[in-house]
Amino acid sequence: MTFFINEGIETLDTIAQRRTFALERVEQLTGELIREVQDEAANGTTEVELARRANVTRRTIRNWLGK
């Protein structure tokens, strides 16, 4: 998707575009975080430590690890 965001001019369309962009970025970062959690878990880092460092719940870590 192409975004045409002109800083300083806030319309419904530009706010919606900024929100879509932010949600896509969160999705991308979450994917990166999941991969890193999986790598560190494979190297022996505990679920509790992973949850603390990733700033998510242990249940989320377990879900990401397929448990």
mmCIF file with all atom_site columns, C-alpha atoms in Angstrom:
data_model
loop_
_atom_site.group_PDB
_atom_site.id
_atom_site.type_symbol
_atom_site.label_atom_id
_atom_site.label_alt_id
_atom_site.label_comp_id
_atom_site.label_asym_id
_atom_site.label_entity_id
_atom_site.label_seq_id
_atom_site.pdbx_PDB_ins_code
_atom_site.Cartn_x
_atom_site.Cartn_y
_atom_site.Cartn_z
_atom_site.occupancy
_atom_site.B_iso_or_equiv
_atom_site.pdbx_formal_charge
_atom_site.auth_seq_id
_atom_site.auth_comp_id
_atom_site.auth_asym_id
_atom_site.auth_atom_id
_atom_site.pdbx_PDB_model_num
ATOM 1  C CA . MET A 1 1  ? 0.000  0.000   0.000  1.00 0.00 ? 1  MET A CA 1
ATOM 2  C CA . THR A 1 2  ? 1.226  3.501   -0.767 1.00 0.00 ? 2  THR A CA 1
ATOM 3  C CA . PHE A 1 3  ? 0.812  6.166   1.875  1.00 0.00 ? 3  PHE A CA 1
ATOM 4  C CA . PHE A 1 4  ? 0.412  9.850   1.119  1.00 0.00 ? 4  PHE A CA 1
ATOM 5  C CA . ILE A 1 5  ? 0.846  11.485  4.480  1.00 0.00 ? 5  ILE A CA 1
ATOM 6  C CA . ASN A 1 6  ? 1.341  15.240  4.641  1.00 0.00 ? 6  ASN A CA 1
ATOM 7  C CA . GLU A 1 7  ? 2.495  16.158  8.129  1.00 0.00 ? 7  GLU A CA 1
ATOM 8  C CA . GLY A 1 8  ? 0.405  18.888  9.682  1.00 0.00 ? 8  GLY A CA 1
ATOM 9  C CA . ILE A 1 9  ? -2.750 18.146  7.698  1.00 0.00 ? 9  ILE A CA 1
ATOM 10 C CA . GLU A 1 10 ? -4.896 15.705  9.656  1.00 0.00 ? 10 GLU A CA 1
ATOM 11 C CA . THR A 1 11 ? -7.918 14.353  7.855  1.00 0.00 ? 11 THR A CA 1
ATOM 12 C CA . LEU A 1 12 ? -9.846 11.157  8.386  1.00 0.00 ? 12 LEU A CA 1
ATOM 13 C CA . ASP A 1 13 ? -7.966 9.626   5.460  1.00 0.00 ? 13 ASP A CA 1
ATOM 14 C CA . THR A 1 14 ? -4.498 10.580  6.683  1.00 0.00 ? 14 THR A CA 1
ATOM 15 C CA . ILE A 1 15 ? -5.221 9.435   10.224 1.00 0.00 ? 15 ILE A CA 1
ATOM 16 C CA . ALA A 1 16 ? -6.500 6.117   8.882  1.00 0.00 ? 16 ALA A CA 1
ATOM 17 C CA . GLN A 1 17 ? -3.384 5.768   6.717  1.00 0.00 ? 17 GLN A CA 1
ATOM 18 C CA . ARG A 1 18 ? -1.107 6.477   9.679  1.00 0.00 ? 18 ARG A CA 1
ATOM 19 C CA . ARG A 1 19 ? -2.983 3.891   11.748 1.00 0.00 ? 19 ARG A CA 1
ATOM 20 C CA . THR A 1 20 ? -2.687 1.279   8.992  1.00 0.00 ? 20 THR A CA 1
ATOM 21 C CA . PHE A 1 21 ? 1.029  1.995   8.676  1.00 0.00 ? 21 PHE A CA 1
ATOM 22 C CA . ALA A 1 22 ? 1.504  1.672   12.449 1.00 0.00 ? 22 ALA A CA 1
ATOM 23 C CA . LEU A 1 23 ? -0.404 -1.624  12.578 1.00 0.00 ? 23 LEU A CA 1
ATOM 24 C CA . GLU A 1 24 ? 1.672  -3.025  9.721  1.00 0.00 ? 24 GLU A CA 1
ATOM 25 C CA . ARG A 1 25 ? 4.849  -1.961  11.521 1.00 0.00 ? 25 ARG A CA 1
ATOM 26 C CA . VAL A 1 26 ? 3.695  -3.613  14.758 1.00 0.00 ? 26 VAL A CA 1
ATOM 27 C CA . GLU A 1 27 ? 3.014  -6.817  12.824 1.00 0.00 ? 27 GLU A CA 1
ATOM 28 C CA . GLN A 1 28 ? 6.489  -6.700  11.284 1.00 0.00 ? 28 GLN A CA 1
ATOM 29 C CA . LEU A 1 29 ? 8.176  -6.054  14.632 1.00 0.00 ? 29 LEU A CA 1
ATOM 30 C CA . THR A 1 30 ? 6.173  -8.818  16.293 1.00 0.00 ? 30 THR A CA 1
ATOM 31 C CA . GLY A 1 31 ? 7.403  -11.262 13.655 1.00 0.00 ? 31 GLY A CA 1
ATOM 32 C CA . GLU A 1 32 ? 10.987 -10.215 14.325 1.00 0.00 ? 32 GLU A CA 1
ATOM 33 C CA . LEU A 1 33 ? 10.426 -10.558 18.065 1.00 0.00 ? 33 LEU A CA 1
ATOM 34 C CA . ILE A 1 34 ? 8.940  -14.049 17.671 1.00 0.00 ? 34 ILE A CA 1
ATOM 35 C CA . ARG A 1 35 ? 11.913 -15.226 15.608 1.00 0.00 ? 35 ARG A CA 1
ATOM 36 C CA . GLU A 1 36 ? 14.372 -13.876 18.167 1.00 0.00 ? 36 GLU A CA 1
ATOM 37 C CA . VAL A 1 37 ? 12.443 -15.452 21.055 1.00 0.00 ? 37 VAL A CA 1
ATOM 38 C CA . GLN A 1 38 ? 12.478 -18.795 19.238 1.00 0.00 ? 38 GLN A CA 1
ATOM 39 C CA . ASP A 1 39 ? 16.222 -18.532 18.618 1.00 0.00 ? 39 ASP A CA 1
ATOM 40 C CA . GLU A 1 40 ? 16.985 -17.675 22.234 1.00 0.00 ? 40 GLU A CA 1
ATOM 41 C CA . ALA A 1 41 ? 14.669 -20.403 23.543 1.00 0.00 ? 41 ALA A CA 1
ATOM 42 C CA . ALA A 1 42 ? 16.533 -22.903 21.369 1.00 0.00 ? 42 ALA A CA 1
ATOM 43 C CA . ASN A 1 43 ? 19.735 -21.735 23.065 1.00 0.00 ? 43 ASN A CA 1
ATOM 44 C CA . GLY A 1 44 ? 18.291 -22.381 26.525 1.00 0.00 ? 44 GLY A CA 1
ATOM 45 C CA . THR A 1 45 ? 16.859 -19.060 27.691 1.00 0.00 ? 45 THR A CA 1
ATOM 46 C CA . THR A 1 46 ? 13.960 -19.663 30.068 1.00 0.00 ? 46 THR A CA 1
ATOM 47 C CA . GLU A 1 47 ? 10.391 -18.707 29.227 1.00 0.00 ? 47 GLU A CA 1
ATOM 48 C CA . VAL A 1 48 ? 10.277 -16.398 32.241 1.00 0.00 ? 48 VAL A CA 1
ATOM 49 C CA . GLU A 1 49 ? 13.401 -14.554 31.081 1.00 0.00 ? 49 GLU A CA 1
ATOM 50 C CA . LEU A 1 50 ? 12.123 -14.347 27.500 1.00 0.00 ? 50 LEU A CA 1
ATOM 51 C CA . ALA A 1 51 ? 8.793  -12.931 28.687 1.00 0.00 ? 51 ALA A CA 1
ATOM 52 C CA . ARG A 1 52 ? 10.510 -10.318 30.837 1.00 0.00 ? 52 ARG A CA 1
ATOM 53 C CA . ARG A 1 53 ? 12.861 -9.209  28.090 1.00 0.00 ? 53 ARG A CA 1
ATOM 54 C CA . ALA A 1 54 ? 10.218 -9.248  25.326 1.00 0.00 ? 54 ALA A CA 1
ATOM 55 C CA . ASN A 1 55 ? 7.746  -7.420  27.593 1.00 0.00 ? 55 ASN A CA 1
ATOM 56 C CA . VAL A 1 56 ? 5.002  -9.994  27.012 1.00 0.00 ? 56 VAL A CA 1
ATOM 57 C CA . THR A 1 57 ? 3.369  -12.646 29.186 1.00 0.00 ? 57 THR A CA 1
ATOM 58 C CA . ARG A 1 58 ? 4.770  -16.117 29.650 1.00 0.00 ? 58 ARG A CA 1
ATOM 59 C CA . ARG A 1 59 ? 1.604  -17.442 27.981 1.00 0.00 ? 59 ARG A CA 1
ATOM 60 C CA . THR A 1 60 ? 2.492  -15.389 24.886 1.00 0.00 ? 60 THR A CA 1
ATOM 61 C CA . ILE A 1 61 ? 5.997  -16.853 24.900 1.00 0.00 ? 61 ILE A CA 1
ATOM 62 C CA . ARG A 1 62 ? 4.552  -20.353 25.149 1.00 0.00 ? 62 ARG A CA 1
ATOM 63 C CA . ASN A 1 63 ? 2.232  -19.626 22.214 1.00 0.00 ? 63 ASN A CA 1
ATOM 64 C CA . TRP A 1 64 ? 5.129  -18.319 20.133 1.00 0.00 ? 64 TRP A CA 1
ATOM 65 C CA . LEU A 1 65 ? 7.075  -21.464 20.956 1.00 0.00 ? 65 LEU A CA 1
ATOM 66 C CA . GLY A 1 66 ? 4.156  -23.669 19.914 1.00 0.00 ? 66 GLY A CA 1
ATOM 67 C CA . LYS A 1 67 ? 3.490  -25.044 23.384 1.00 0.00 ? 67 LYS A CA 1
#
